[in-house]
Amino acid sequence: MRELAYLRPSDPADAVSLVANDPDARFLGGGTNLVDHLKLGVATPGTLVDVSHLPLDALEEHDGGLLVGANVRNSDLAADRRVRTGWPVLSRALLSGASGQIRNQATTAGNLLQRTRCVYFLDVTTPCNKREPGSGCSAAEGYGRYNAILGAGPACVTVHPSDLAVGLVAVDATVVVLGPDGERRVPAADLHRLPGDDAARDTVLGHGELITAVELPRSAHARTSTYVKVRDRASFAFALVSVAVAIDRAEDGTVRDLRIVWGGVAHKPWRATRAEDALRGRPLTEAGVRDAAEAELDQARPTAGTEYKPAMVRNATALAFRRLVPDLAEEAR
Amino acid sequence: METTIELTVDGERRSLTVDTRTTLLDALRERLGNTSPKKGCDHGQCGSCTVLLDGRRHLTCLALALSYDGAEITTAAGLARDGLHPVQQAFLDHDGYQCGYCTPGQVCSAVGMLDEAAGGVPSHVTDDLAVPTTLEDLDDGEIRERMSGNLCRCGAYPGILAAVREVAGA
Ligand SMILES: Cc1cc2nc3c(=O)[nH]c(=O)nc-3n(C[C@H](O)[C@H](O)[C@H](O)COP(=O)(O)OP(=O)(O)OC[C@H]3O[C@@H](n4cnc5c(N)ncnc54)[C@H](O)[C@@H]3O)c2cc1C
Ligand code: SF4
Ligand code: FES
Ligand code: FES
């Protein structure tokens, strides 16, 4: 590990200027991702600016919804009574991720900005455009089981690993960011980006931009929401694919509004807008949900390693709907 | 860069000088001579380095010691200071280990987990998120899920499960 300076500012604005004015500096949150990368040589900053002690740990009513401070730990967000009833998809997504110990340590902001688990990204002896722009992408021709099937390439074919990020898109969350030029607000759906020809940047944030909070607006669809995660073992594993569904139905069962967001399929949480459009304004049926997923998957480009993903994400989507809508479960039986 | 920090470890206040890159695990083991937390993977994937930090279960391998200046840490050794902790006694009674390498982490994790469950914290397998959990809800599925961050290469899981179930009293 490279020689490292450590700073612990007590004010968010100071933290921002310390990083913004030093290309070699990085924010440190709970450390569960960044400390791992320091050990692996994947991250080689000269200075760490510890933001985990900044007073950004509010979890409070705000504008009819909830304001979640950047330092709220994953375990505390998942366990909050208001989140469990008003935004259950977030509790479900968080509880399906990592372990009890890691959730106690990991922060809201750090979770969103965790980096890919692509095996080549984590192995400094192999080419990887994300770690070393221009060096090539080992995963495109290599071990591809975890690769993206939507919006991939040309520079990078990996997926974003965060479960929380997928849930936040389904509830229309907004990320509050403090930068050298002041505050700005980024919809959770626009935080992460597709790789295009620039694999190095996971998100739209610039160097020195600090996430200070996440805003959760209250909505009928957020209240009826859930998260389904499919993985190689029953617990403590990243998603092969995952699905966040949030739905608001009229008395007669017609879909008033909904969100379908997929994880494990793209470089960002993938909002399945085509699938949503196919279901909005109509009564729900199991067949309708499957057809809607299929319409979205028209754009999918699976490769040899990921041939299993389209069917898996379609079935996981149907399962998520069955969990939320009991009559669908009846129909499927 | 070297900095002096203070940690309270198993009830004892200790002051030590660490490099920025020193993890909490290395600080405990190599600097303070407390070898109760174990280095299994050093990457957050096995749970053997688990301690109780400010009362909650916490890894020490993905933590820089500097960031925890002033923290209060209890290791599995500390839990046994005034005689074995009930969780430790249950591990003995149910053969919750073979080689014992994962055990200190398992024990700290179980103690933290039981506190979480008693405090109403749900898990991935909890059916109804609206109802706060209690220790009585800790069936085998709940215990397995909540302890999934602690791996055991010896496969002593049946004994670990039985031990935790007994302490939970479910
Ligand atoms: C074994 C293991 C299993 C895991 N399994 C899962 C899983 O199944 N699902 C899942 O979603 N995650 C999983 N994780 C990842 C885990 O959720 C993340 O490591 C964690 O959420 C990162 O949060 P942190 O606070 O520790 O971030 P850090 O490691 O401190 O930081 C991560 C990144 O965010 C930046 N950063 C931190 N705070 C801020 C801020 N306020 N503003 C701007 N930038 C900031 C840092 O510079 C760094 O680049 C797993 C991790 C491990 C080790
Ligand atoms: S998929 Fe992305 S992260 Fe993985 S090797 Fe290619 S460029 Fe690197
Ligand atoms: S040594 Fe910390 S989790 Fe394995
Ligand atoms: S008892 Fe040997 S690793 Fe668990």
XYZ file of C-alpha atoms and ligand atoms in Angstrom:
572
model
C 0.000 0.000 0.000
C 1.206 3.479 -0.852
C 2.147 6.038 1.845
C -1.062 7.738 2.859
C -2.130 10.942 4.571
C -5.292 11.005 6.681
C -7.460 14.055 7.324
C -10.616 14.343 9.353
C -12.415 17.631 8.659
C -15.372 18.525 10.856
C -17.282 20.478 8.242
C -18.678 19.134 4.938
C -17.497 22.203 2.991
C -13.943 21.674 4.249
C -14.105 18.041 3.198
C -15.177 19.108 -0.279
C -12.357 21.604 -0.735
C -9.752 19.185 0.622
C -10.662 16.650 -2.059
C -11.570 19.075 -4.849
C -8.160 20.757 -4.599
C -6.167 17.538 -4.579
C -6.540 15.117 -7.503
C -4.874 12.484 -5.333
C -7.359 12.704 -2.437
C -10.403 10.519 -1.809
C -13.327 10.550 0.608
C -13.414 7.720 3.133
C -16.823 6.563 4.393
C -17.297 3.302 6.292
C -14.297 1.947 4.390
C -15.765 -1.447 3.512
C -15.081 -0.889 -0.177
C -12.256 1.653 -0.238
C -10.057 -0.069 2.379
C -10.420 -3.300 0.419
C -9.265 -1.447 -2.703
C -6.290 0.085 -0.874
C -5.155 -3.414 0.060
C -5.608 -4.724 -3.465
C -3.840 -1.752 -5.042
C -6.983 -0.958 -7.003
C -7.200 2.461 -5.347
C -3.949 4.369 -4.753
C -4.870 7.752 -3.259
C -2.252 9.902 -1.544
C -4.717 11.343 0.954
C -7.851 10.060 2.625
C -10.406 12.598 3.765
C -12.488 10.792 6.383
C -16.109 11.934 6.049
C -17.568 9.201 8.257
C -17.486 11.501 11.299
C -19.188 14.445 9.620
C -22.581 15.256 11.163
C -24.463 13.741 8.205
C -26.379 11.095 10.114
C -29.876 12.542 10.286
C -32.769 10.241 9.468
C -35.725 12.567 9.727
C -39.051 13.730 8.281
C -38.498 16.170 5.469
C -40.896 17.722 3.004
C -43.495 15.014 3.583
C -40.890 12.305 3.044
C -37.628 11.282 4.698
C -34.168 12.777 4.627
C -31.419 10.195 4.951
C -28.001 11.569 5.879
C -25.032 10.268 3.877
C -23.566 8.638 6.994
C -26.677 6.717 8.045
C -25.471 3.132 8.262
C -27.057 0.536 5.996
C -28.334 -1.410 9.027
C -30.007 1.653 10.566
C -31.685 2.650 7.311
C -32.975 -0.898 6.784
C -34.320 -1.159 10.334
C -36.028 2.243 10.504
C -39.761 1.761 11.143
C -40.742 4.503 8.689
C -38.594 3.041 5.920
C -39.947 -0.462 6.553
C -43.518 0.684 6.028
C -43.188 3.640 3.635
C -40.290 2.406 1.444
C -40.067 -1.370 2.106
C -38.077 -1.963 -1.096
C -35.164 -0.132 0.538
C -35.202 -2.301 3.673
C -35.474 -5.416 1.528
C -32.649 -4.335 -0.794
C -30.330 -3.449 2.084
C -31.110 -6.575 4.091
C -30.324 -8.716 1.053
C -26.861 -7.175 0.783
C -23.543 -7.949 2.460
C -23.652 -9.145 6.119
C -24.897 -7.866 9.465
C -21.412 -6.664 10.357
C -20.819 -4.911 7.042
C -24.228 -3.232 7.125
C -23.358 -1.786 10.548
C -20.283 -0.194 9.029
C -21.332 0.745 5.482
C -22.788 4.210 4.885
C -25.602 5.296 2.590
C -23.280 7.356 0.377
C -20.537 4.738 0.323
C -23.029 2.069 -0.690
C -24.102 4.091 -3.733
C -20.506 4.818 -4.705
C -19.104 1.323 -4.159
C -17.299 0.116 -7.252
C -17.780 -2.920 -9.452
C -16.967 -6.440 -8.282
C -15.664 -7.344 -11.775
C -12.884 -9.861 -11.073
C -10.545 -8.135 -13.539
C -11.118 -4.706 -12.034
C -9.995 -6.192 -8.711
C -6.928 -7.906 -10.181
C -4.278 -5.303 -10.972
C -2.354 -7.737 -13.180
C -5.087 -7.752 -15.836
C -6.170 -5.074 -18.337
C -9.266 -3.117 -17.272
C -10.505 0.151 -18.751
C -12.243 1.092 -15.534
C -9.092 0.818 -13.426
C -6.662 1.857 -16.151
C -8.355 3.683 -19.041
C -7.193 2.499 -22.443
C -5.757 -0.809 -21.210
C -8.658 -2.879 -22.573
C -11.501 -4.883 -21.079
C -10.581 -8.386 -19.921
C -14.186 -9.293 -19.149
C -15.466 -8.796 -22.707
C -13.703 -11.956 -23.848
C -13.000 -13.512 -20.450
C -15.033 -14.794 -17.535
C -18.377 -13.270 -18.347
C -20.978 -14.767 -16.069
C -21.566 -11.524 -14.180
C -21.492 -9.229 -17.197
C -24.149 -6.751 -18.267
C -26.830 -7.627 -20.794
C -28.202 -4.115 -21.241
C -26.394 -0.912 -22.224
C -22.937 -2.498 -22.126
C -19.734 -1.492 -23.896
C -17.803 -0.534 -25.779
C -15.329 0.272 -22.999
C -16.783 -1.828 -20.168
C -19.270 -4.664 -19.758
C -19.631 -4.829 -15.980
C -22.685 -4.216 -13.762
C -23.176 -1.984 -10.745
C -23.171 -4.046 -7.538
C -25.317 -1.923 -5.186
C -28.703 -3.298 -4.140
C -29.656 -0.031 -2.450
C -29.125 1.945 -5.667
C -31.681 -0.230 -7.462
C -34.244 0.328 -4.694
C -33.687 4.086 -4.652
C -34.550 4.406 -8.339
C -37.835 2.580 -7.713
C -38.880 5.153 -5.095
C -37.803 8.267 -7.059
C -35.118 9.248 -4.549
C -32.916 12.303 -4.996
C -29.241 12.433 -4.079
C -28.053 15.677 -2.502
C -24.511 16.592 -3.497
C -22.183 19.299 -2.208
C -19.452 20.386 -4.611
C -16.882 23.154 -4.838
C -19.557 25.314 -6.511
C -22.298 24.610 -3.985
C -25.158 22.145 -3.690
C -26.948 20.282 -6.450
C -29.571 17.577 -6.488
C -29.336 14.514 -8.706
C -32.213 12.073 -9.230
C -31.082 8.608 -8.089
C -31.966 7.364 -11.578
C -29.362 9.725 -13.089
C -26.570 9.148 -10.559
C -25.004 6.142 -12.235
C -24.163 6.166 -15.930
C -23.728 3.760 -18.812
C -20.072 3.213 -19.708
C -20.015 4.287 -23.354
C -16.354 4.832 -24.184
C -15.489 6.094 -20.685
C -15.405 3.191 -18.236
C -13.557 5.052 -15.490
C -16.554 7.055 -14.345
C -19.274 5.073 -12.557
C -21.441 8.112 -11.827
C -22.068 11.668 -12.974
C -20.306 13.059 -9.882
C -17.087 14.994 -10.320
C -13.941 14.758 -8.198
C -14.569 16.419 -4.845
C -18.355 16.187 -4.974
C -19.631 14.933 -1.618
C -22.956 13.144 -1.175
C -24.530 14.700 1.902
C -27.989 13.102 1.906
C -30.632 11.160 0.032
C -34.229 12.391 -0.078
C -37.090 9.898 -0.131
C -40.394 11.318 -1.330
C -43.480 9.587 0.043
C -45.620 7.900 -2.623
C -48.287 5.245 -3.011
C -46.033 3.086 -5.156
C -43.112 3.326 -2.715
C -45.408 2.040 0.042
C -46.210 -1.114 -1.963
C -42.745 -2.108 -3.061
C -40.383 -5.033 -2.761
C -37.020 -6.397 -3.851
C -36.154 -9.812 -5.229
C -32.514 -10.813 -5.459
C -31.212 -13.961 -7.150
C -27.728 -15.123 -6.209
C -25.396 -18.097 -6.141
C -26.006 -18.838 -2.464
C -28.894 -18.114 -0.124
C -27.174 -15.234 1.650
C -24.059 -13.017 1.710
C -23.560 -12.813 -2.058
C -23.927 -10.177 -4.739
C -26.848 -10.351 -7.146
C -26.785 -12.326 -10.353
C -29.911 -10.321 -11.125
C -32.257 -8.376 -8.901
C -35.599 -6.648 -9.274
C -37.187 -3.717 -7.457
C -40.906 -3.264 -8.050
C -43.107 -0.466 -6.699
C -46.754 -0.359 -7.613
C -49.857 1.743 -7.036
C -53.152 0.141 -8.034
C -56.681 1.561 -8.148
C -59.533 -0.130 -6.241
C -60.445 -2.130 -9.356
C -56.896 -3.433 -9.658
C -55.823 -1.221 -12.553
C -52.199 -0.142 -12.375
C -52.143 3.579 -11.666
C -48.379 3.866 -11.537
C -45.388 1.606 -11.131
C -41.617 1.285 -11.201
C -39.639 -1.718 -12.353
C -35.896 -1.479 -11.839
C -33.372 -4.223 -12.530
C -30.005 -4.808 -10.885
C -27.180 -7.046 -12.093
C -27.956 -6.345 -15.742
C -26.270 -3.017 -16.499
C -23.595 -0.500 -15.478
C -26.395 1.307 -13.621
C -29.720 0.359 -12.058
C -31.824 -0.327 -15.156
C -35.264 1.232 -15.092
C -37.433 -0.976 -17.301
C -39.516 1.833 -18.769
C -40.799 -0.236 -21.691
C -42.078 -2.835 -19.266
C -43.646 -0.152 -17.083
C -45.400 1.394 -20.099
C -46.828 -1.977 -21.076
C -48.421 -2.377 -17.640
C -49.480 1.158 -16.700
C -53.236 1.837 -16.887
C -54.167 -1.828 -17.265
C -55.304 -4.618 -14.965
C -52.401 -6.803 -13.837
C -51.969 -10.387 -14.928
C -49.075 -12.778 -14.550
C -48.893 -13.170 -18.332
C -48.956 -9.392 -18.732
C -45.985 -9.013 -16.398
C -43.994 -11.632 -18.297
C -44.799 -10.034 -21.650
C -43.835 -6.636 -20.286
C -40.463 -7.971 -19.114
C -40.017 -9.552 -22.524
C -40.681 -6.200 -24.228
C -37.891 -4.647 -22.168
C -35.563 -7.556 -22.851
C -35.859 -7.023 -26.605
C -32.917 -4.668 -26.169
C -30.854 -7.183 -24.201
C -27.629 -8.495 -25.716
C -26.652 -11.537 -23.658
C -23.382 -13.321 -24.426
C -22.280 -16.910 -23.806
C -21.679 -16.214 -20.100
C -24.930 -14.345 -19.537
C -27.388 -16.394 -21.591
C -29.173 -17.272 -18.357
C -29.889 -13.701 -17.327
C -32.910 -12.729 -19.456
C -35.020 -15.653 -18.247
C -33.806 -15.122 -14.698
C -34.703 -11.455 -14.642
C -38.097 -12.134 -16.225
C -38.910 -14.784 -13.621
C -37.624 -12.624 -10.777
C -39.829 -9.778 -12.006
C -42.867 -12.046 -12.007
C -41.975 -13.202 -8.486
C -41.702 -9.612 -7.246
C -45.176 -8.839 -8.586
C -46.599 -11.982 -6.992
C -45.184 -10.909 -3.628
C -46.922 -7.541 -3.917
C -50.205 -8.596 -5.502
C -51.756 -11.624 -3.807
C -54.347 -12.296 -6.571
C -51.500 -12.715 -9.076
C -50.043 -15.359 -6.830
C -53.444 -17.102 -6.826
C -53.635 -16.924 -10.599
C -50.149 -18.395 -10.976
C -51.040 -21.367 -8.803
C 2.021 9.165 8.527
C 1.931 8.118 12.220
C -0.748 9.215 14.644
C -1.525 8.405 18.252
C -5.000 7.125 19.030
C -6.834 5.784 22.029
C -8.916 2.656 22.138
C -10.720 0.989 25.010
C -10.213 -2.720 24.453
C -11.930 -5.244 26.689
C -12.354 -2.617 29.366
C -8.769 -1.337 29.271
C -7.861 2.079 27.941
C -4.938 1.817 25.554
C -2.992 4.461 23.702
C -1.033 3.513 20.589
C 0.706 5.052 17.603
C -0.393 3.715 14.245
C 0.385 4.281 10.599
C -2.526 5.538 8.453
C -2.683 2.175 6.727
C -2.921 0.076 9.903
C -6.235 -1.723 10.127
C -8.085 -2.074 13.385
C -7.458 -5.823 13.165
C -3.691 -5.371 12.895
C -3.752 -2.743 15.637
C -5.498 -5.180 17.973
C -3.427 -8.224 17.117
C 0.016 -6.900 16.295
C 0.177 -3.739 18.386
C -1.970 -4.515 21.418
C -1.351 -8.255 21.478
C -5.038 -9.116 21.536
C -5.199 -12.126 19.221
C -8.827 -12.938 19.898
C -10.113 -11.490 16.587
C -8.705 -13.602 13.746
C -7.454 -12.700 10.293
C -9.262 -15.055 7.959
C -9.653 -13.349 4.596
C -8.684 -9.729 5.378
C -11.335 -8.655 2.814
C -14.635 -8.607 4.696
C -15.723 -11.973 3.402
C -15.437 -14.354 6.362
C -16.354 -12.591 9.620
C -13.514 -14.074 11.696
C -12.278 -10.576 12.652
C -15.641 -9.565 14.155
C -15.667 -7.625 17.439
C -18.260 -5.541 19.232
C -17.507 -1.896 18.492
C -19.416 0.677 20.503
C -21.839 -2.159 21.235
C -22.448 -3.377 17.680
C -20.918 -6.247 15.725
C -18.290 -4.892 13.394
C -15.483 -6.155 11.170
C -11.956 -4.991 11.941
C -10.181 -5.928 8.704
C -11.826 -3.291 6.490
C -11.441 -0.576 9.113
C -8.539 1.855 9.396
C -7.577 2.167 13.063
C -7.264 5.963 12.790
C -10.927 6.282 11.942
C -11.863 4.599 15.224
C -9.936 6.817 17.647
C -11.852 6.739 20.936
C -13.860 3.615 20.158
C -14.814 1.018 22.725
C -14.081 -2.508 21.569
C -15.031 -5.824 23.098
C -13.434 -8.954 21.681
C -14.481 -12.522 22.395
C -11.721 -12.639 25.025
C -13.281 -9.624 26.708
C -16.687 -11.301 26.771
C -15.134 -14.027 28.952
C -13.596 -11.627 31.487
C -16.022 -12.485 34.288
C -16.574 -16.103 33.329
C -17.835 -17.402 30.015
C -20.553 -15.410 28.296
C -23.758 -17.471 27.816
C -23.080 -17.571 24.069
C -19.611 -18.976 24.700
C -20.978 -21.570 27.134
C -23.565 -22.597 24.529
C -20.834 -23.010 21.878
C -19.086 -25.386 24.298
C -22.257 -27.296 25.113
C -23.225 -27.753 21.473
C -19.790 -28.298 19.876
C -20.128 -25.060 17.934
C -16.600 -25.340 16.529
C -13.918 -27.732 15.436
C -10.589 -25.949 14.946
C -11.920 -22.843 16.684
C -10.449 -20.302 14.283
C -13.773 -18.741 13.338
C -15.170 -19.009 16.868
C -14.251 -15.610 18.400
C -15.833 -13.927 15.377
C -18.869 -16.209 15.527
C -19.332 -15.476 19.221
C -19.100 -11.685 18.857
C -21.370 -11.810 15.833
C -23.941 -13.902 17.718
C -23.910 -11.533 20.696
C -24.419 -8.536 18.396
C -27.052 -10.341 16.351
C -29.099 -11.319 19.419
C -29.092 -7.674 20.491
C -30.288 -6.594 17.041
C -33.100 -9.139 17.003
C -34.182 -8.214 20.529
C -34.213 -4.585 19.390
C -36.697 -5.345 16.609
C -34.308 -5.358 13.638
C -35.649 -7.428 10.715
C -33.632 -9.670 8.381
C -33.758 -10.690 4.729
C -35.999 -13.663 5.605
C -38.401 -11.765 7.891
C -41.886 -12.048 6.335
C -43.551 -8.925 7.626
C -41.365 -5.843 7.875
C -44.071 -3.880 9.666
C -43.845 -6.039 12.805
C -40.717 -5.611 14.948
C -38.947 -8.914 15.531
C -38.266 -10.374 18.951
C -35.931 -13.136 20.085
C -38.862 -15.525 19.749
C -38.877 -15.036 15.995
C -35.384 -16.481 15.680
C -36.151 -19.792 14.004
C -33.386 -21.695 12.200
C -33.915 -19.756 8.975
C -33.608 -16.417 10.742
C -30.483 -17.482 12.649
C -28.783 -18.836 9.521
C -29.525 -15.634 7.606
C -28.429 -13.316 10.393
C -25.201 -15.265 10.953
C -24.372 -15.569 7.232
C -21.484 -13.095 7.501
C -19.522 -15.641 9.539
C -18.089 -18.555 7.608
C -16.786 -21.742 9.198
C -14.366 -23.790 7.112
C -14.816 -26.736 9.481
C -18.527 -26.704 8.780
C -19.533 -26.593 12.437
C -22.760 -24.896 11.415
C -25.179 -27.384 13.055
C -23.485 -26.823 16.421
C -23.295 -23.059 15.936
C -26.983 -22.980 15.023
C -27.922 -25.063 18.067
C -25.846 -22.846 20.355
C -27.360 -19.612 19.098
C -30.866 -21.108 19.162
C -30.416 -22.084 22.784
C -29.329 -18.604 23.851
C -32.126 -16.996 21.842
C -34.512 -19.286 23.715
C -36.781 -19.658 20.677
C -17.922 -9.238 1.529
C -18.803 -8.124 1.040
C -20.066 -8.402 0.536
C -20.888 -7.374 0.082
N -22.108 -7.671 -0.432
C -22.893 -6.672 -0.911
C -24.160 -6.933 -1.489
O -24.600 -8.081 -1.542
N -24.882 -5.902 -1.966
C -24.426 -4.622 -1.913
O -25.125 -3.707 -2.358
N -23.217 -4.333 -1.392
C -22.457 -5.330 -0.890
N -21.222 -5.053 -0.386
C -20.684 -3.713 -0.570
C -20.983 -2.792 0.561
O -22.363 -2.525 0.570
C -20.185 -1.523 0.310
O -18.815 -1.835 0.470
C -20.544 -0.416 1.247
O -21.901 -0.081 1.125
C -19.693 0.810 0.991
O -19.979 1.796 1.965
P -18.811 2.428 2.837
O -19.416 3.494 3.664
O -18.055 1.383 3.550
O -17.956 3.078 1.668
P -16.395 3.345 1.501
O -15.672 2.082 1.241
O -15.897 4.211 2.589
O -16.443 4.228 0.176
C -16.893 3.733 -1.074
C -16.718 4.833 -2.110
O -17.577 5.932 -1.834
C -16.847 7.138 -1.694
N -17.549 7.905 -0.663
C -17.843 7.498 0.609
N -18.637 8.404 1.213
C -18.842 9.413 0.317
C -19.615 10.622 0.326
N -20.326 10.996 1.398
N -19.645 11.398 -0.789
C -18.931 11.035 -1.886
N -18.172 9.913 -1.943
C -18.155 9.103 -0.871
C -15.435 6.723 -1.355
O -14.491 7.678 -1.797
C -15.311 5.428 -2.124
O -14.978 5.676 -3.468
C -20.416 -6.050 0.120
C -19.153 -5.758 0.651
C -18.344 -6.778 1.103
C -16.997 -6.455 1.662
S -15.959 -5.117 -17.549
Fe -15.346 -3.041 -16.927
S -14.508 -3.396 -14.898
Fe -14.495 -5.423 -15.891
S -12.512 -5.611 -16.980
Fe -13.930 -4.691 -18.442
S -13.542 -2.481 -18.157
Fe -12.769 -3.471 -16.309
S -10.781 -11.223 8.220
Fe -12.300 -9.673 8.366
S -13.958 -10.599 7.342
Fe -12.394 -12.057 6.997
S -14.360 -24.125 13.738
Fe -12.806 -24.256 12.216
S -13.381 -22.604 10.917
Fe -15.068 -22.716 12.225
